């Protein structure tokens, strides 16, 4: 996968190009005590295997929330791991920070003393938030699959939990400062600026462009909140139940109970559509969801996705693999499973609905010269076809490594492999087998005693004497011989014999084949 900054922003301009989900570094749930279940590479792979092409890293920022706002190496490792895993499985990445200097995770739980929200009132914390993003942008600016920096999860200086409210402009002023800091080290990667009022869709009416040419604007869609969060004690809606969509649903945004359907949803999001039209800028829905235990939640989500795609908006639902079933709402946003089950089900009713929309998502195209393989299903054995690694040639074809010995003449390990969907892999035609890298090894055919040096283009040249072999490859030349199976001999051609040292230069051959070049 390869995309320059300009190409990345062009992807955001494509209708609903990015379709996927948000993910946390860990999923806290309760079973008498608080338990943390950390995400793994397999969680990213499962999202990709279901058809998504982007993951929003809904992660804590790598700078601590408390003064002096120092770098937290543990959180930075979480972020590094996630960015790496996404690249390996073939997902684009949006980096989206839940917290950072002066803004802690307690913001989302309503800290009793308001200390979690001092960001809005402290210039030092604001400056450190800028420093944090400058540091992150400099660290990931060359990662071609990182397609945006989403500046903050649900900014809300205008409606803080405990502190006195401030104008919404406080956020947009900070967003401009962060943008300036990012652009000092990364002029290309797109930036996402979310709406205020906890990223409420109605707040898009007051959204202010930052002036940056590669910026996307965003909101979260949880309206009607009484419906999407009914039954959740942590959201203050634990005493609400029985609300059905479509139907009459109370909401804080209307003075009376209104009938909610697809048209009402459009009305709530009209300010975002107007902003998109006025400024000709992409819109991104960074979060949306509802309590999956509510039967009509799936109808609500299907309507939302249809509207997003009608308007050409990219989106990530909240949240992939949302913890365990037990206690504290664990699993309430886990659409991979049915509400009555605990084990992931590949074809849950929710997943069938999401996959219907995700099937149009464009996948990451590998860059010529890449090592590629297809994503593996859960439980895939070593013999599964998904384990095969190919070289993606300059001619748009994929080439097979006949065996591990051939691979190791070109690459020291498997760390640079790009994972793509089975559909993308199958669309790339086979071009043949990769041959040994020139001059790295001597080879012989199992039914032929001759020892050959490998030249550029897979040409085998017989080394006629032991003295020549010693001169060219050292006294341990006979430890550098690999047997090539007869079946693969057809991949090579036979050239002129090597009769003198001047006939063959291992160093020159090696230099002429710095990469596989088809």
Short mmCIF file of C-alpha atoms in Angstrom, two decimals:
data_model
loop_
_atom_site.label_atom_id
_atom_site.label_comp_id
_atom_site.label_asym_id
_atom_site.label_seq_id
_atom_site.Cartn_x
_atom_site.Cartn_y
_atom_site.Cartn_z
CA UNK A 1 0.00 0.00 0.00
CA UNK A 2 1.36 3.35 -0.95
CA UNK A 3 -0.27 6.78 -0.90
CA UNK A 4 1.28 10.22 -0.84
CA UNK A 5 -0.33 13.02 1.15
CA UNK A 6 -2.14 14.30 -1.92
CA UNK A 7 -3.31 10.80 -2.78
CA UNK A 8 -4.54 10.27 0.78
CA UNK A 9 -6.71 13.37 0.63
CA UNK A 10 -8.00 12.29 -2.78
CA UNK A 11 -9.20 9.05 -1.16
CA UNK A 12 -11.23 11.09 1.34
CA UNK A 13 -12.91 12.83 -1.59
CA UNK A 14 -14.12 9.53 -3.01
CA UNK A 15 -17.72 8.75 -1.97
CA UNK A 16 -17.71 6.78 1.30
CA UNK A 17 -14.26 5.40 0.50
CA UNK A 18 -13.36 4.58 4.11
CA UNK A 19 -15.71 2.11 5.82
CA UNK A 20 -14.82 0.38 9.07
CA UNK A 21 -14.80 0.60 12.85
CA UNK A 22 -13.08 2.19 15.82
CA UNK A 23 -11.00 0.07 18.18
CA UNK A 24 -9.56 0.56 21.68
CA UNK A 25 -6.18 -0.71 22.92
CA UNK A 26 -8.04 -2.58 25.64
CA UNK A 27 -11.62 -3.41 26.55
CA UNK A 28 -12.36 -2.92 30.24
CA UNK A 29 -15.21 -4.95 31.65
CA UNK A 30 -16.33 -6.04 35.10
CA UNK A 31 -16.69 -9.40 36.74
CA UNK A 32 -16.54 -8.40 40.37
CA UNK A 33 -13.34 -6.44 39.63
CA UNK A 34 -12.19 -4.39 36.67
CA UNK A 35 -10.49 -6.51 34.02
CA UNK A 36 -8.59 -5.36 30.96
CA UNK A 37 -8.62 -7.46 27.81
CA UNK A 38 -5.98 -6.10 25.46
CA UNK A 39 -6.48 -6.15 21.70
CA UNK A 40 -4.23 -8.21 19.47
CA UNK A 41 -3.26 -8.33 15.83
CA UNK A 42 -5.99 -10.93 15.34
CA UNK A 43 -8.64 -8.34 16.29
CA UNK A 44 -7.39 -6.12 13.47
CA UNK A 45 -7.28 -9.08 11.08
CA UNK A 46 -10.85 -10.03 11.94
CA UNK A 47 -12.05 -6.52 11.11
CA UNK A 48 -10.28 -6.65 7.77
CA UNK A 49 -11.57 -10.14 7.03
CA UNK A 50 -15.14 -8.96 7.51
CA UNK A 51 -14.70 -6.42 4.73
CA UNK A 52 -13.71 -3.15 6.44
CA UNK A 53 -10.85 -1.14 4.95
CA UNK A 54 -10.13 1.34 7.77
CA UNK A 55 -9.68 1.30 11.53
CA UNK A 56 -9.99 4.38 13.72
CA UNK A 57 -7.54 4.05 16.61
CA UNK A 58 -9.69 5.43 19.42
CA UNK A 59 -6.62 5.49 21.67
CA UNK A 60 -5.22 7.47 24.58
CA UNK A 61 -2.67 10.02 23.48
CA UNK A 62 0.96 9.15 24.22
CA UNK A 63 1.38 12.18 26.52
CA UNK A 64 0.10 11.83 30.08
CA UNK A 65 -3.08 13.66 31.15
CA UNK A 66 -1.50 14.97 34.36
CA UNK A 67 1.27 17.60 34.66
CA UNK A 68 4.02 17.73 33.55
CA UNK A 69 2.36 15.92 30.65
CA UNK A 70 5.33 13.66 29.93
CA UNK A 71 5.57 11.01 27.22
CA UNK A 72 4.06 7.69 28.35
CA UNK A 73 6.12 4.85 26.79
CA UNK A 74 3.41 2.26 27.44
CA UNK A 75 0.74 4.21 25.56
CA UNK A 76 3.21 4.94 22.78
CA UNK A 77 3.88 1.21 22.42
CA UNK A 78 0.13 0.56 22.20
CA UNK A 79 -0.03 3.05 19.36
CA UNK A 80 3.05 1.68 17.58
CA UNK A 81 1.66 -1.85 17.81
CA UNK A 82 -1.73 -0.81 16.44
CA UNK A 83 -0.27 1.13 13.51
CA UNK A 84 1.95 -1.84 12.69
CA UNK A 85 -0.81 -4.44 12.98
CA UNK A 86 -3.12 -2.42 10.75
CA UNK A 87 -0.43 -2.21 8.08
CA UNK A 88 0.25 -5.95 8.28
CA UNK A 89 -3.40 -6.94 7.82
CA UNK A 90 -4.17 -4.32 5.17
CA UNK A 91 -6.19 -1.64 6.99
CA UNK A 92 -5.93 2.10 6.55
CA UNK A 93 -5.52 3.99 9.85
CA UNK A 94 -7.07 7.09 11.39
CA UNK A 95 -5.33 8.10 14.63
CA UNK A 96 -7.90 9.52 17.07
CA UNK A 97 -6.96 10.49 20.64
CA UNK A 98 -9.39 10.07 23.51
CA UNK A 99 -7.21 11.91 25.98
CA UNK A 100 -3.95 13.74 26.46
CA UNK A 101 -2.55 16.71 28.39
CA UNK A 102 -5.29 18.13 30.62
CA UNK A 103 -7.97 15.71 29.37
CA UNK A 104 -8.22 12.26 30.94
CA UNK A 105 -10.33 9.18 30.32
CA UNK A 106 -12.44 10.25 33.30
CA UNK A 107 -13.94 12.89 31.01
CA UNK A 108 -16.18 10.22 29.55
CA UNK A 109 -17.30 9.02 32.98
CA UNK A 110 -17.90 12.45 34.50
CA UNK A 111 -15.06 13.10 36.93
CA UNK A 112 -16.53 14.47 40.20
CA UNK A 113 -14.02 17.30 40.55
CA UNK A 114 -13.66 18.33 36.91
CA UNK A 115 -9.89 17.85 37.02
CA UNK A 116 -10.17 15.76 33.88
CA UNK A 117 -11.07 18.81 31.78
CA UNK A 118 -8.45 21.43 32.67
CA UNK A 119 -7.31 21.41 29.04
CA UNK A 120 -9.88 24.06 28.18
CA UNK A 121 -8.63 26.43 30.89
CA UNK A 122 -4.86 25.85 30.76
CA UNK A 123 -2.60 27.27 28.06
CA UNK A 124 0.16 24.94 29.25
CA UNK A 125 -2.05 21.91 28.63
CA UNK A 126 -3.06 23.26 25.23
CA UNK A 127 0.58 23.80 24.26
CA UNK A 128 1.39 20.26 25.34
CA UNK A 129 -1.51 18.91 23.28
CA UNK A 130 0.06 20.67 20.28
CA UNK A 131 3.46 19.17 21.19
CA UNK A 132 1.91 15.71 21.42
CA UNK A 133 0.40 15.90 17.96
CA UNK A 134 3.61 17.35 16.50
CA UNK A 135 5.50 14.38 17.98
CA UNK A 136 2.97 11.85 16.65
CA UNK A 137 2.83 13.39 13.17
CA UNK A 138 6.62 13.35 12.91
CA UNK A 139 6.66 9.70 14.01
CA UNK A 140 4.07 8.41 11.51
CA UNK A 141 4.28 10.87 8.60
CA UNK A 142 5.95 8.32 6.34
CA UNK A 143 3.50 5.48 7.08
CA UNK A 144 1.56 5.34 3.85
CA UNK A 145 -1.47 3.61 5.38
CA UNK A 146 -1.98 6.32 8.05
CA UNK A 147 -4.56 8.42 6.22
CA UNK A 148 -5.58 11.00 8.83
CA UNK A 149 -4.94 12.53 12.24
CA UNK A 150 -8.28 13.00 14.04
CA UNK A 151 -7.41 15.66 16.60
CA UNK A 152 -9.61 14.73 19.57
CA UNK A 153 -12.47 12.47 20.63
CA UNK A 154 -15.52 14.62 21.37
CA UNK A 155 -14.17 18.08 22.30
CA UNK A 156 -16.63 19.98 24.51
CA UNK A 157 -15.43 23.26 26.04
CA UNK A 158 -18.99 24.55 25.57
CA UNK A 159 -20.55 21.77 27.68
CA UNK A 160 -17.95 20.51 30.19
CA UNK A 161 -19.05 18.04 32.83
CA UNK A 162 -18.09 20.08 35.91
CA UNK A 163 -16.23 23.21 34.83
CA UNK A 164 -17.91 26.45 33.71
CA UNK A 165 -18.72 26.46 29.97
CA UNK A 166 -16.63 28.31 27.42
CA UNK A 167 -17.36 29.37 23.83
CA UNK A 168 -17.09 26.69 21.17
CA UNK A 169 -14.45 28.88 19.53
CA UNK A 170 -12.01 27.70 22.23
CA UNK A 171 -11.91 24.33 20.49
CA UNK A 172 -11.53 25.70 16.98
CA UNK A 173 -8.72 28.03 18.11
CA UNK A 174 -6.94 25.01 19.61
CA UNK A 175 -7.61 22.97 16.46
CA UNK A 176 -5.85 25.67 14.42
CA UNK A 177 -2.87 25.60 16.82
CA UNK A 178 -2.65 21.80 16.58
CA UNK A 179 -2.92 21.96 12.80
CA UNK A 180 -0.06 24.48 12.70
CA UNK A 181 2.07 22.19 14.89
CA UNK A 182 1.39 19.15 12.71
CA UNK A 183 2.15 21.04 9.52
CA UNK A 184 5.57 22.01 10.88
CA UNK A 185 6.62 18.36 10.53
CA UNK A 186 4.04 16.83 8.18
CA UNK A 187 2.59 18.96 5.40
CA UNK A 188 0.73 16.13 3.69
CA UNK A 189 -1.25 13.78 5.92
CA UNK A 190 -4.92 14.83 6.13
CA UNK A 191 -6.25 16.22 9.42
CA UNK A 192 -9.73 15.65 10.86
CA UNK A 193 -11.38 18.37 12.98
CA UNK A 194 -14.42 17.14 14.94
CA UNK A 195 -17.42 19.23 15.96
CA UNK A 196 -17.82 20.58 19.49
CA UNK A 197 -20.57 19.70 22.01
CA UNK A 198 -19.18 16.16 22.28
CA UNK A 199 -19.09 16.05 18.45
CA UNK A 200 -22.87 16.37 18.24
CA UNK A 201 -24.22 16.60 14.67
CA UNK A 202 -26.12 19.80 15.46
CA UNK A 203 -22.81 21.46 16.39
CA UNK A 204 -21.78 21.26 12.74
CA UNK A 205 -23.83 24.43 12.29
CA UNK A 206 -21.11 26.29 14.23
CA UNK A 207 -18.11 24.46 12.74
CA UNK A 208 -15.30 26.76 11.62
CA UNK A 209 -12.79 25.80 8.88
CA UNK A 210 -9.18 25.95 9.99
CA UNK A 211 -7.90 27.12 6.62
CA UNK A 212 -5.85 23.96 6.04
CA UNK A 213 -6.26 22.58 2.52
CA UNK A 214 -6.16 18.92 3.58
CA UNK A 215 -8.67 18.89 6.43
CA UNK A 216 -11.80 16.78 6.86
CA UNK A 217 -14.59 17.67 9.32
CA UNK A 218 -16.34 15.21 11.55
CA UNK A 219 -19.11 14.46 14.02
CA UNK A 220 -20.46 11.48 15.98
CA UNK A 221 -23.99 10.22 15.45
CA UNK A 222 -25.76 8.95 18.57
CA UNK A 223 -29.03 10.83 18.16
CA UNK A 224 -31.64 10.16 19.41
CA UNK A 225 -29.48 9.58 22.49
CA UNK A 226 -32.32 8.15 24.60
CA UNK A 227 -32.79 5.43 22.00
CA UNK A 228 -29.13 4.62 21.24
CA UNK A 229 -28.13 4.54 24.92
CA UNK A 230 -31.28 3.17 26.56
CA UNK A 231 -30.43 0.75 29.34
CA UNK A 232 -26.92 2.15 29.89
CA UNK A 233 -26.35 3.22 33.50
CA UNK A 234 -22.98 4.73 32.59
CA UNK A 235 -24.76 7.08 30.16
CA UNK A 236 -27.46 8.06 32.64
CA UNK A 237 -30.08 6.14 30.64
CA UNK A 238 -30.30 2.99 32.73
CA UNK A 239 -33.95 3.59 33.56
CA UNK A 240 -35.02 3.92 29.91
CA UNK A 241 -36.28 0.92 27.95
CA UNK A 242 -38.81 -0.03 25.30
CA UNK A 243 -37.97 2.71 22.77
CA UNK A 244 -38.31 1.50 19.20
CA UNK A 245 -36.96 2.85 15.92
CA UNK A 246 -38.69 4.00 13.80
CA UNK A 247 -41.12 5.44 16.29
CA UNK A 248 -41.82 8.24 18.73
CA UNK A 249 -38.69 8.87 20.78
CA UNK A 250 -37.93 11.66 23.28
CA UNK A 251 -34.78 13.68 22.69
CA UNK A 252 -32.98 16.64 24.25
CA UNK A 253 -32.69 18.31 20.85
CA UNK A 254 -36.45 18.74 20.36
CA UNK A 255 -38.87 20.34 22.85
CA UNK A 256 -41.40 17.54 22.34
CA UNK A 257 -41.35 13.86 21.56
CA UNK A 258 -40.92 13.40 17.82
CA UNK A 259 -41.31 10.54 15.38
CA UNK A 260 -37.86 9.31 14.39
CA UNK A 261 -37.25 7.70 11.02
CA UNK A 262 -34.80 8.05 8.16
CA UNK A 263 -36.06 11.55 7.32
CA UNK A 264 -35.61 12.67 10.94
CA UNK A 265 -32.04 11.38 10.87
CA UNK A 266 -31.40 13.39 7.73
CA UNK A 267 -32.80 16.48 9.43
CA UNK A 268 -30.44 16.07 12.41
CA UNK A 269 -27.45 15.79 10.07
CA UNK A 270 -28.46 18.61 7.72
CA UNK A 271 -25.85 21.03 9.10
CA UNK A 272 -23.05 18.64 8.19
CA UNK A 273 -24.43 18.30 4.67
CA UNK A 274 -24.67 22.10 4.39
CA UNK A 275 -21.07 22.46 5.62
CA UNK A 276 -19.89 19.90 3.07
CA UNK A 277 -21.70 21.72 0.27
CA UNK A 278 -20.54 25.20 1.28
CA UNK A 279 -16.86 24.38 1.77
CA UNK A 280 -16.55 21.43 -0.63
CA UNK A 281 -14.80 19.38 2.03
CA UNK A 282 -15.13 15.71 3.03
CA UNK A 283 -17.19 14.68 6.07
CA UNK A 284 -16.27 11.76 8.32
CA UNK A 285 -18.48 10.01 10.88
CA UNK A 286 -15.94 8.95 13.50
CA UNK A 287 -18.41 7.15 15.78
CA UNK A 288 -21.99 5.91 15.70
CA UNK A 289 -23.81 3.03 17.33
CA UNK A 290 -26.59 1.88 19.62
CA UNK A 291 -27.36 -0.80 22.19
CA UNK A 292 -27.38 -4.01 20.15
CA UNK A 293 -29.68 -5.63 22.71
CA UNK A 294 -32.44 -3.32 21.48
CA UNK A 295 -34.09 -5.22 18.67
CA UNK A 296 -34.59 -2.25 16.34
CA UNK A 297 -30.99 -1.06 16.73
CA UNK A 298 -30.09 -2.90 13.55
CA UNK A 299 -32.76 -1.00 11.61
CA UNK A 300 -31.40 2.29 12.96
CA UNK A 301 -27.84 1.40 11.95
CA UNK A 302 -28.88 0.27 8.48
CA UNK A 303 -30.68 3.57 7.91
CA UNK A 304 -27.65 5.53 9.12
CA UNK A 305 -25.25 3.68 6.83
CA UNK A 306 -27.57 4.23 3.88
CA UNK A 307 -27.60 7.98 4.56
CA UNK A 308 -23.83 8.17 5.02
CA UNK A 309 -23.34 6.45 1.68
CA UNK A 310 -26.02 8.60 0.03
CA UNK A 311 -24.06 11.69 1.11
CA UNK A 312 -20.67 10.14 0.29
CA UNK A 313 -19.41 10.24 3.90
CA UNK A 314 -16.74 7.87 5.17
CA UNK A 315 -17.43 6.27 8.55
CA UNK A 316 -16.25 4.06 11.41
CA UNK A 317 -18.74 2.55 13.84
CA UNK A 318 -18.12 2.34 17.57
CA UNK A 319 -16.58 -0.06 18.50
CA UNK A 320 -14.96 -3.29 17.25
CA UNK A 321 -14.94 -6.20 19.75
CA UNK A 322 -16.34 -4.25 22.69
CA UNK A 323 -15.19 -6.42 25.57
CA UNK A 324 -16.94 -9.27 27.33
CA UNK A 325 -20.62 -9.99 27.88
CA UNK A 326 -20.48 -9.77 31.65
CA UNK A 327 -21.32 -6.59 33.50
CA UNK A 328 -21.11 -2.84 32.91
CA UNK A 329 -22.47 -2.90 29.41
CA UNK A 330 -19.64 -5.09 28.08
CA UNK A 331 -20.33 -6.15 24.52
CA UNK A 332 -23.17 -3.67 24.03
CA UNK A 333 -21.51 -2.30 20.89
CA UNK A 334 -20.00 -5.61 19.79
CA UNK A 335 -21.85 -6.13 16.51
CA UNK A 336 -19.77 -9.18 15.63
CA UNK A 337 -21.81 -11.27 18.07
CA UNK A 338 -25.50 -11.82 18.61
CA UNK A 339 -26.93 -10.25 21.80
CA UNK A 340 -27.68 -13.69 23.21
CA UNK A 341 -24.26 -15.21 22.53
CA UNK A 342 -20.73 -14.66 23.74
CA UNK A 343 -18.63 -16.18 20.98
CA UNK A 344 -17.94 -14.22 17.78
CA UNK A 345 -20.29 -15.28 14.99
CA UNK A 346 -19.12 -14.50 11.47
CA UNK A 347 -22.66 -14.13 10.20
CA UNK A 348 -24.52 -12.44 13.07
CA UNK A 349 -27.47 -10.35 11.93
CA UNK A 350 -25.43 -7.21 12.60
CA UNK A 351 -22.41 -8.47 10.68
CA UNK A 352 -24.58 -9.38 7.70
CA UNK A 353 -25.86 -5.83 7.72
CA UNK A 354 -22.41 -4.25 8.04
CA UNK A 355 -20.90 -6.53 5.41
CA UNK A 356 -23.66 -5.50 3.01
CA UNK A 357 -22.35 -1.95 3.27
CA UNK A 358 -18.66 -2.77 3.60
CA UNK A 359 -18.59 -4.89 0.45
CA UNK A 360 -18.23 -1.72 -1.60
CA UNK A 361 -15.19 -0.59 0.40
CA UNK A 362 -12.10 -0.26 -1.76
CA UNK A 363 -9.15 -2.21 -0.43
CA UNK A 364 -5.55 -1.13 -0.11
CA UNK A 365 -3.66 -1.75 -3.31
CA UNK A 366 -0.16 -3.11 -2.81
CA UNK A 367 2.72 -1.16 -4.31
CA UNK A 368 4.82 -2.90 -6.97
CA UNK A 369 7.86 -4.42 -5.32
CA UNK A 370 5.91 -5.48 -2.20
CA UNK A 371 5.71 -8.85 -0.53
CA UNK A 372 2.05 -9.79 -0.30
CA UNK A 373 -0.20 -12.46 1.14
CA UNK A 374 -3.92 -12.78 1.75
CA UNK A 375 -5.62 -12.36 5.11
CA UNK A 376 -6.09 -15.57 7.08
CA UNK A 377 -9.31 -16.71 8.70
CA UNK A 378 -9.28 -17.47 12.41
CA UNK A 379 -7.72 -20.86 13.12
CA UNK A 380 -5.92 -21.13 9.78
CA UNK A 381 -3.29 -23.90 9.82
CA UNK A 382 0.23 -23.69 8.42
CA UNK A 383 -0.99 -25.50 5.31
CA UNK A 384 -3.74 -22.97 4.57
CA UNK A 385 -3.31 -21.11 1.22
CA UNK A 386 -3.36 -17.82 3.13
CA UNK A 387 0.15 -18.57 4.39
CA UNK A 388 1.66 -18.35 0.88
CA UNK A 389 3.84 -15.27 0.27
CA UNK A 390 4.21 -13.66 -3.16
CA UNK A 391 6.35 -10.96 -4.72
CA UNK A 392 4.23 -8.29 -6.45
CA UNK A 393 6.12 -7.42 -9.60
CA UNK A 394 6.48 -4.18 -11.52
CA UNK A 395 4.43 -5.77 -14.31
CA UNK A 396 1.38 -6.12 -12.03
CA UNK A 397 1.78 -9.88 -11.57
CA UNK A 398 2.53 -11.94 -8.46
CA UNK A 399 5.44 -14.33 -8.29
CA UNK A 400 5.73 -17.42 -6.12
CA UNK A 401 8.66 -18.26 -3.87
CA UNK A 402 9.10 -21.99 -4.59
CA UNK A 403 10.53 -22.65 -1.14
CA UNK A 404 11.87 -20.98 1.98
CA UNK A 405 15.49 -21.21 0.76
CA UNK A 406 14.67 -19.07 -2.26
CA UNK A 407 12.93 -16.51 -0.06
CA UNK A 408 15.89 -16.15 2.32
CA UNK A 409 18.24 -15.20 -0.51
CA UNK A 410 16.14 -12.06 -0.97
CA UNK A 411 14.72 -11.22 2.48
CA UNK A 412 15.98 -11.71 6.06
CA UNK A 413 12.48 -12.15 7.55
CA UNK A 414 8.73 -11.65 6.94
CA UNK A 415 8.33 -8.23 8.59
CA UNK A 416 7.66 -6.32 5.34
CA UNK A 417 4.79 -8.47 4.09
CA UNK A 418 1.57 -6.58 3.19
CA UNK A 419 -1.68 -8.42 3.84
CA UNK A 420 -4.49 -7.92 1.34
CA UNK A 421 -7.96 -9.39 0.91
CA UNK A 422 -8.38 -12.76 -0.82
CA UNK A 423 -10.38 -10.95 -3.53
CA UNK A 424 -7.56 -8.49 -4.19
CA UNK A 425 -4.97 -11.27 -4.25
CA UNK A 426 -6.98 -13.37 -6.69
CA UNK A 427 -7.32 -10.37 -9.02
CA UNK A 428 -3.52 -10.23 -9.43
CA UNK A 429 -2.45 -12.76 -12.10
CA UNK A 430 0.35 -15.22 -11.47
CA UNK A 431 3.58 -14.44 -13.27
CA UNK A 432 5.78 -17.42 -12.40
CA UNK A 433 8.33 -18.42 -9.78
CA UNK A 434 11.03 -16.33 -8.12
CA UNK A 435 14.57 -17.61 -8.70
CA UNK A 436 17.54 -17.44 -6.32
CA UNK A 437 19.08 -14.03 -5.82
CA UNK A 438 22.26 -13.88 -7.93
CA UNK A 439 25.57 -14.72 -6.24
CA UNK A 440 24.11 -15.38 -2.78
CA UNK A 441 24.22 -19.17 -3.09
CA UNK A 442 25.64 -21.85 -5.32
CA UNK A 443 23.06 -24.33 -6.56
CA UNK A 444 22.89 -27.79 -8.06
CA UNK A 445 20.09 -29.85 -9.47
CA UNK A 446 19.29 -33.04 -7.58
CA UNK A 447 19.87 -35.19 -10.71
CA UNK A 448 22.96 -33.27 -11.95
CA UNK A 449 26.32 -33.20 -10.10
CA UNK A 450 27.35 -29.86 -11.62
CA UNK A 451 27.56 -26.85 -9.26
CA UNK A 452 26.24 -23.58 -10.66
CA UNK A 453 26.57 -19.90 -9.79
CA UNK A 454 23.35 -17.92 -10.26
CA UNK A 455 23.59 -14.84 -12.48
CA UNK A 456 21.11 -12.02 -13.12
CA UNK A 457 17.90 -13.21 -14.74
CA UNK A 458 18.03 -16.69 -13.25
CA UNK A 459 20.90 -17.77 -15.49
CA UNK A 460 22.88 -20.76 -14.18
CA UNK A 461 26.60 -20.82 -14.95
CA UNK A 462 28.59 -23.99 -14.29
CA UNK A 463 31.63 -23.46 -12.05
CA UNK A 464 33.97 -25.88 -13.76
CA UNK A 465 36.59 -26.45 -11.01
CA UNK A 466 36.90 -26.50 -7.26
CA UNK A 467 39.71 -23.93 -7.51
CA UNK A 468 37.34 -21.50 -9.22
CA UNK A 469 34.67 -22.12 -6.57
CA UNK A 470 37.19 -21.32 -3.81
CA UNK A 471 38.32 -18.15 -5.58
CA UNK A 472 34.75 -16.93 -6.08
CA UNK A 473 33.03 -18.11 -2.87
CA UNK A 474 35.76 -18.93 -0.37
CA UNK A 475 37.08 -22.11 1.14
CA UNK A 476 33.65 -22.93 2.56
CA UNK A 477 32.07 -22.82 -0.90
CA UNK A 478 30.69 -26.31 -0.50
CA UNK A 479 28.66 -25.13 2.53
CA UNK A 480 26.92 -22.59 0.30
CA UNK A 481 25.32 -25.07 -2.08
CA UNK A 482 21.54 -25.56 -2.20
CA UNK A 483 19.81 -28.35 -4.07
CA UNK A 484 17.15 -27.05 -6.45
CA UNK A 485 14.39 -29.64 -7.06
CA UNK A 486 14.13 -30.82 -10.65
CA UNK A 487 10.61 -29.37 -10.89
CA UNK A 488 12.00 -25.85 -10.42
CA UNK A 489 14.89 -26.23 -12.85
CA UNK A 490 12.62 -24.95 -15.63
CA UNK A 491 12.60 -21.54 -13.88
CA UNK A 492 16.26 -21.08 -14.80
CA UNK A 493 18.22 -20.97 -18.05
CA UNK A 494 21.76 -22.25 -18.54
CA UNK A 495 24.44 -19.81 -19.64
CA UNK A 496 28.13 -19.98 -20.47
CA UNK A 497 30.45 -21.97 -18.23
CA UNK A 498 32.74 -20.16 -15.79
CA UNK A 499 36.26 -21.15 -16.80
CA UNK A 500 38.26 -18.29 -15.27
CA UNK A 501 37.80 -15.96 -12.29
CA UNK A 502 37.28 -13.04 -14.66
CA UNK A 503 34.21 -14.75 -16.13
CA UNK A 504 32.04 -14.05 -13.07
CA UNK A 505 31.95 -11.39 -10.34
CA UNK A 506 29.69 -12.27 -7.38
CA UNK A 507 29.80 -8.65 -6.14
CA UNK A 508 28.77 -7.24 -9.50
CA UNK A 509 25.97 -9.78 -9.93
CA UNK A 510 24.66 -9.07 -6.44
CA UNK A 511 24.74 -5.31 -7.01
CA UNK A 512 22.84 -5.70 -10.27
CA UNK A 513 20.02 -7.53 -8.49
CA UNK A 514 19.30 -5.39 -5.43
CA UNK A 515 15.61 -6.27 -5.71
CA UNK A 516 13.42 -8.78 -7.51
CA UNK A 517 12.64 -7.01 -10.76
CA UNK A 518 9.88 -8.40 -12.94
#
